[in-house]
Amino acid sequence: MPQPTRPADERGPHTLSRWAERAARPVDGASLAAFRVLFGLLLLGSTLRFAASGWVARFWVDPDFHFRYWGFAWVPVPSEAGLHGLLAVQALCALLLALGAWTRAAALGFALSFLWTELIDVTTYLNHYYLVTLLTLLLAALPSARVASVDAWRARRRRGTEPVRGEGEVPAWTLWLLRAQFGLVWTFAGVAKLEPDWWRHAWPLTTWLHARSEFGWGLFDLPETAYAFAWGGLLYDLTIAAWLSWRRTRPAAFALVVGFHVTVGLLFQIGIFPFLMVVGATLFFDPAWPRQLARRLRGRAPERLRPREPAAATTRPHALPRGVALACGLWLAVQVAVPLRSHLYPGSVIWQEEGMRWSWRVMLREKHGDVSFRVRQGDTGAEVEVSPRRYLDGRQEREMSGQADLVWQLAQHIGRDFTARGWRDVQVRATARVSLNGRPPQLLIDPTVDLLRVDDGLGPKGWLRPAPTSAPPRLGRRPVTRAAATTTGDVPASLAIARR
Amino acid sequence: MRAKTTGLRQAGAWIAVWGALCVSAAGCGAKAGGTEPVDDGFDRAAMLTHIGERVVRPEVSAFAQRAGALATAASAWCAAAQGGGTPDASARLQAQQAAQSAWKAAMVRWQRLEVLRIGPAAMNDGELRDKIYSWPVVSACAVDQAVALRHADPASVDVAKALPNRRGLDALEALLFRADTAHACSPVAAPKGWDQLDEDSRWQARACYAAAAAADLQASGDTLSDAWKVGGGDYAAVLKGAGGSGNPWSSQREALNALSDTLFYLDAEVKGMKLGQPAGKVANSCGTADAPCAKELESPWAKHGKVNVVENLRAFEALLFGIGSDGVEGVSFDDWLVKVGAQALADKLRADTAALRKAVDAIPGALGTAIEDEAGRAKVTEAWAAGKEVSATLKSQFLTTLSLDLPDAAAADND
């Protein structure tokens, strides 16, 4: 049977034109506004929680040493009062963003002040903090305040009652861009889960679920549960953007988003991440969903959220400005390229961590290490060991232990410290024994390399040792053997186990 | 429009189903996190009970008894030094030796509690612990200044309100074990009037300050003991009930993490400060490398550093393997490892700890003597290296396998 041919204008360069025209087509700005409001409130809550938790002092004031991002060591560390001031700016900007007052400036203000605090110490890096930075930068550029905002109200007051064509609408590409941003997060998080430790060995979920045994009706110690979570998470991340994009599956997919992230949020301490992704998922609904919801909830929509008449048909197609197309293309290209850069490095990303940050490898590995530095006086050969605790707190030490670039940074600091104490020709080597996903500890860094004589940078680090080749241990509940159930001496049966 | 509202309704229904599942899971979790044992293959409550009742509480009680004996002995030393106006050097020396023995007996028990630092001794940034033993914040000069002040005007110094380095076992060591009566201060900080005192007066001043410090120690020991005593604070019951309503531990996991924190005394204090620094293997206050640093020795006057380490190891093993004060092994971290399938790791920890104990036992004589000659220092270095092996396993695979955290590292978001 002959296949119907597609019209000529849906192929070749015309297809691109049609997509450009669709991207420029105005749609209801209500869903973008809802995202802005919810996101702003989320940021406000997060900022207040951060301050209330005493994390300003703990993360930025108390530590004597800060790990800096490559190329950003120049970023000044404000005083404690200055840091609280930055958080106050963030809280104010988040509130203004939610209200839609001076919206773009508020989004930019939040992004810059947040970025400043994030650049102070690498050990505070979280994937969702990076996502927050990207989203606020996007909102600084997108017209998110055309509906339900102080800005829109002020504009209406300025021009009086005269309606304006396109009021309350935004170009479709604004929603597409944000959807693409969230879609990339999910997709790359899914691709990262193709790591064998995750899907073949269910690590690190095995140990994390075990630690949450009080949940899950006692099922969290079963290896099968860890595998179910691992495979479920993998499939979820890889496909959820597609299910959200397809109208027929969208309701179930959104419920899945809520269920998945709420469950993960209940089990693990991951801050606003679950809420952020749920809020992001609302962008995939019909642009008018807030009006539909308001109508259902209140019987009729308030004036600001009345159903909009479809945009008047016009014979002239909507044009996507070339600058907008280029900027969006560039943004997305960067968002794709940055996570993919990890493939330029040899070896395992979760071991060497080259290309790990900003690549949406979310909760992918459990690493603990014992790092000690050996400082040698080159002219005498005398050597002493230096514990990282001399310079770091426990949180910083934990983060540093599995990240070679941070070990290198502390080695530089130790080198400077000992030189200042009068040591000559100082050499610093590190013994970093790291356990990746429950394996026996292995050397992460070549212990013979003087870290003061090698450079850190964007290139591959030749001084790293290869990743372990063994599989992670298989943990989980085992049947209790008769021998293990034997009690001893005068210890009550409920307390005693076999003496070995 | 109808299709769109149907979509919203469908989403709402799905969310309701998921929500019900999540809430029920969390609800069950809340119940299970209480005092009821969790049916997950490892009985956390049993472990907390065992550690509280069979490991820590007996040690606390034993320490309180020995602190009481020390107070009695120090009081007798003071009386002998005063001698009813006619001091008898021989009686004073005899009483001093008795007090020294009492100090050593108390110190043995305290060194175990140094490791088992959970609950009352650790609260308020270790306020009670510092009253009992403030090492490494130790100053013989500060003690001497307080002694001189109190001798000149007994009402001017209240030991119970003194800074930690003027009281407790460390101050008592400086009072009991120094062979002469010279002060330990630089000339500019010399205790007022000390050089003008005759020998008998100095001993009297020192012995009677020791009596006051020992009485203060006894009071602190009783406070700690009362906090653990059944019918008193019964802190073992608090540990046992971790996660229950009104319990200061919000979950069993939090309490277990705090217990695992105490294991890391082996890493920082035992391996690093007590062995590595005096042996010159770890950066120290002497600023030298591969050379002995006597300044870093713990209990230098009593020459008790090695015994301290041995007792620290005893407590470490008691906690890791659940060895009760009666020598019977109960539920603890090793059993937890076995339950989750990490038998090999449990065996490695046992073997490495045994090797560490053997290496410490092989150090000849007192630690201060051992570090001064090459052969002895080599033995201390071997013990330090054996400690590194244990702490490397603790800080890496142990934490990962049980999903625990380093001390002072938890309570932040992840992703």
Coordinates of C-alpha atoms in Angstrom, one line a residue, chain B residues 35-304:
Chain B
T35 CA 10.9 1.6 71.0
E36 CA 9.6 -1.4 69.1
P37 CA 12.4 -3.5 67.5
V38 CA 12.6 -3.1 63.8
D39 CA 12.1 -6.4 61.9
D40 CA 15.0 -5.9 59.5
G41 CA 17.4 -8.6 60.4
F42 CA 19.4 -6.6 62.9
D43 CA 18.0 -5.6 66.2
R44 CA 19.3 -2.1 66.7
A45 CA 17.5 -1.6 69.9
A46 CA 19.2 -4.7 71.3
M47 CA 22.5 -3.3 70.3
L48 CA 21.8 0.1 72.0
T49 CA 20.5 -1.7 75.1
H50 CA 23.6 -3.9 75.3
I51 CA 26.0 -1.1 74.8
G52 CA 24.3 1.1 77.3
E53 CA 23.6 -1.5 80.0
R54 CA 26.5 -3.9 79.7
V55 CA 29.3 -1.8 78.3
V56 CA 29.1 1.8 79.3
R57 CA 27.1 1.8 82.6
P58 CA 29.4 -0.6 84.4
E59 CA 32.4 1.5 83.4
V60 CA 30.8 4.7 84.6
S61 CA 29.9 3.1 87.9
A62 CA 33.4 1.7 88.3
F63 CA 35.0 5.1 87.6
A64 CA 32.8 6.8 90.1
Q65 CA 33.9 4.3 92.8
R66 CA 37.6 4.8 91.9
A67 CA 37.1 8.6 91.9
G68 CA 35.7 8.3 95.4
A69 CA 38.8 6.2 96.5
L70 CA 41.0 8.8 95.0
A71 CA 39.3 11.6 96.9
T72 CA 39.8 9.6 100.1
A73 CA 43.5 9.0 99.3
A74 CA 44.1 12.6 98.3
S75 CA 42.5 13.8 101.5
A76 CA 44.8 11.6 103.5
W77 CA 47.8 13.0 101.6
C78 CA 46.7 16.5 102.5
A79 CA 46.4 15.5 106.2
A80 CA 49.8 13.9 106.1
A81 CA 51.3 16.9 104.5
Q82 CA 49.8 19.1 107.2
G83 CA 50.9 16.6 109.8
G84 CA 49.1 18.5 112.6
G85 CA 51.7 21.2 112.4
T86 CA 54.7 18.8 112.5
P87 CA 55.0 17.4 108.9
D88 CA 56.4 13.9 108.6
A89 CA 58.1 13.5 105.2
S90 CA 57.9 9.7 105.3
A91 CA 54.2 9.7 106.1
R92 CA 53.5 12.3 103.5
L93 CA 55.4 10.2 100.9
Q94 CA 53.5 7.1 101.8
A95 CA 50.2 8.9 101.5
Q96 CA 51.3 10.4 98.2
Q97 CA 52.1 6.9 96.9
A98 CA 48.7 5.7 98.0
A99 CA 47.1 8.6 96.2
Q100 CA 49.1 7.9 93.1
S101 CA 47.9 4.3 93.0
A102 CA 44.3 5.6 93.5
W103 CA 44.9 8.0 90.6
K104 CA 46.1 5.2 88.3
A105 CA 43.1 3.0 89.2
A106 CA 40.7 5.9 88.4
M107 CA 42.6 6.7 85.2
V108 CA 42.4 3.2 83.9
R109 CA 38.6 3.4 84.1
W110 CA 38.5 6.9 82.8
Q111 CA 40.5 6.0 79.7
R112 CA 37.8 3.5 78.8
L113 CA 35.2 6.2 79.2
E114 CA 37.3 8.5 77.1
V115 CA 36.3 6.2 74.2
L116 CA 32.8 5.5 75.3
R117 CA 32.0 9.1 75.3
I118 CA 28.2 9.2 74.6
G119 CA 25.4 10.8 76.5
P120 CA 26.0 12.9 79.6
A121 CA 29.8 13.1 79.3
A122 CA 29.5 14.3 75.8
M123 CA 26.7 16.8 76.3
N124 CA 27.3 20.6 76.1
D125 CA 30.4 20.1 74.1
G126 CA 31.8 17.6 76.6
E127 CA 31.5 20.0 79.6
L128 CA 31.3 17.2 82.1
R129 CA 34.1 15.3 80.4
D130 CA 36.4 18.3 80.5
K131 CA 35.7 18.7 84.2
I132 CA 36.9 15.1 84.7
Y133 CA 39.7 15.1 82.2
S134 CA 40.6 18.0 79.9
W135 CA 43.5 16.4 77.9
P136 CA 45.0 17.6 75.6
V137 CA 44.3 21.0 77.3
V138 CA 46.7 20.5 80.1
S139 CA 48.8 23.0 81.9
A140 CA 51.0 22.2 85.0
C141 CA 51.8 26.0 85.2
A142 CA 48.1 26.8 85.5
V143 CA 47.7 24.2 88.2
D144 CA 50.7 25.6 90.1
Q145 CA 49.3 29.1 89.9
A146 CA 46.0 27.9 91.3
V147 CA 47.8 26.0 94.1
A148 CA 49.8 29.0 95.2
L149 CA 46.7 31.2 95.1
R150 CA 44.7 28.8 97.2
H151 CA 47.5 28.3 99.7
A152 CA 47.7 32.1 100.2
D153 CA 44.0 32.5 100.5
P154 CA 41.9 29.3 100.5
A155 CA 38.7 31.2 99.8
S156 CA 40.2 32.7 96.6
V157 CA 40.1 29.5 94.6
D158 CA 37.0 27.3 94.3
V159 CA 38.2 24.2 92.4
A160 CA 34.6 23.4 91.5
K161 CA 34.5 26.6 89.5
A162 CA 38.0 26.4 88.1
L163 CA 38.9 26.1 84.4
P164 CA 39.2 22.5 83.2
N165 CA 43.0 22.6 83.1
R166 CA 43.1 23.4 86.8
R167 CA 41.0 20.4 87.9
G168 CA 40.3 16.8 87.0
L169 CA 42.6 13.9 86.4
D170 CA 45.1 15.9 84.4
A171 CA 45.6 18.5 87.2
L172 CA 45.8 15.7 89.7
E173 CA 48.5 14.0 87.8
A174 CA 50.5 17.2 87.8
L175 CA 50.0 17.5 91.6
L176 CA 50.6 13.8 92.5
F177 CA 53.4 12.7 90.3
R178 CA 56.0 15.5 90.0
A179 CA 59.0 14.5 92.1
D180 CA 60.0 18.1 93.1
T181 CA 58.1 21.2 94.2
A182 CA 59.5 23.5 91.5
H183 CA 56.7 25.3 89.6
A184 CA 56.2 24.6 85.9
C185 CA 55.9 28.2 84.8
S186 CA 58.2 30.6 83.0
P187 CA 59.7 33.3 85.2
V188 CA 57.2 35.9 84.1
A189 CA 54.3 33.7 85.0
A190 CA 55.7 32.3 88.2
P191 CA 53.1 31.6 90.8
K192 CA 52.9 34.4 93.3
G193 CA 54.7 33.8 96.5
W194 CA 55.7 30.2 95.5
D195 CA 59.4 30.7 95.6
Q196 CA 59.1 32.2 99.1
L197 CA 57.5 29.0 100.5
D198 CA 59.6 26.4 102.2
E199 CA 59.5 22.8 101.0
D200 CA 57.0 21.5 103.5
S201 CA 54.6 24.4 102.8
R202 CA 54.8 23.7 99.1
W203 CA 54.0 20.0 99.6
Q204 CA 51.2 21.0 101.9
A205 CA 49.8 23.5 99.3
R206 CA 50.0 20.9 96.6
A207 CA 48.5 18.0 98.6
C208 CA 45.6 20.0 99.9
Y209 CA 44.8 21.4 96.4
A210 CA 44.9 17.8 95.2
A211 CA 42.4 16.9 98.0
A212 CA 40.1 19.6 96.8
A213 CA 40.5 18.6 93.1
A214 CA 39.9 15.0 93.9
A215 CA 36.7 15.9 95.9
D216 CA 35.6 17.8 92.8
L217 CA 36.5 14.8 90.6
Q218 CA 34.4 12.6 92.9
A219 CA 31.5 14.9 92.5
S220 CA 31.8 14.9 88.8
G221 CA 32.1 11.1 88.8
D222 CA 28.9 10.9 90.9
T223 CA 27.1 13.2 88.6
L224 CA 28.1 11.0 85.6
S225 CA 27.2 7.9 87.5
D226 CA 23.8 9.2 88.6
A227 CA 23.1 10.1 85.0
W228 CA 23.5 6.4 84.0
K229 CA 22.1 4.8 87.2
V230 CA 18.9 2.9 87.1
G231 CA 16.6 5.0 89.2
G232 CA 18.7 8.1 88.4
G233 CA 19.1 9.4 84.9
D234 CA 19.1 5.9 83.5
Y235 CA 20.8 6.9 80.3
A236 CA 21.0 3.3 79.2
A237 CA 17.2 3.4 79.0
V238 CA 17.4 6.6 76.9
L239 CA 19.8 4.9 74.5
K240 CA 17.5 1.9 74.4
G241 CA 14.5 4.0 73.6
A242 CA 16.2 6.0 70.8
G243 CA 13.7 7.2 68.3
G244 CA 10.8 7.0 70.7
S245 CA 8.6 10.0 71.5
G246 CA 10.3 12.5 73.8
N247 CA 13.7 10.7 73.4
P248 CA 16.6 13.1 72.7
W249 CA 17.7 10.7 70.0
S250 CA 15.3 11.3 67.1
S251 CA 16.0 7.9 65.7
Q252 CA 18.0 4.7 66.4
R253 CA 20.1 5.6 63.4
E254 CA 21.1 8.9 65.1
A255 CA 22.1 7.1 68.3
L256 CA 24.0 4.4 66.4
N257 CA 25.8 7.1 64.5
A258 CA 26.8 8.8 67.7
L259 CA 28.1 5.4 69.0
S260 CA 30.1 5.0 65.8
D261 CA 31.5 8.5 66.3
T262 CA 33.1 7.4 69.5
L263 CA 35.0 4.6 67.6
F264 CA 36.9 7.4 65.9
Y265 CA 38.7 8.2 69.1
L266 CA 41.0 5.5 67.8
D267 CA 41.8 7.6 64.8
A268 CA 42.4 11.1 66.0
E269 CA 43.4 10.6 69.6
V270 CA 45.0 7.2 69.9
K271 CA 46.6 6.8 66.6
G272 CA 47.4 10.5 65.9
M273 CA 47.9 12.2 69.2
K274 CA 48.9 9.5 71.6
L275 CA 51.2 7.4 69.3
G276 CA 52.0 9.4 66.1
Q277 CA 52.8 12.8 67.6
P278 CA 55.2 11.7 70.4
A279 CA 56.9 9.3 68.0
G280 CA 57.4 12.2 65.5
K281 CA 55.4 10.4 62.8
V282 CA 52.6 13.0 62.8
A283 CA 53.0 16.7 62.7
N284 CA 53.4 17.9 66.3
S285 CA 54.1 21.0 68.4
C286 CA 57.8 20.3 68.4
G287 CA 57.8 21.1 64.6
T288 CA 60.2 18.3 63.9
A289 CA 59.9 15.2 61.8
D290 CA 61.0 11.7 62.6
A291 CA 62.2 12.8 66.0
P292 CA 60.6 12.2 69.4
C293 CA 58.4 14.9 70.8
A294 CA 58.0 14.4 74.6
K295 CA 55.8 17.5 74.8
E296 CA 53.0 15.5 73.1
L297 CA 53.0 12.6 75.6
E298 CA 49.8 12.0 77.5
S299 CA 50.2 11.4 81.3
P300 CA 54.0 12.2 81.2
W301 CA 54.5 12.5 84.9
A302 CA 52.7 9.3 85.8
K303 CA 54.3 7.6 82.9
H304 CA 50.8 6.2 82.1

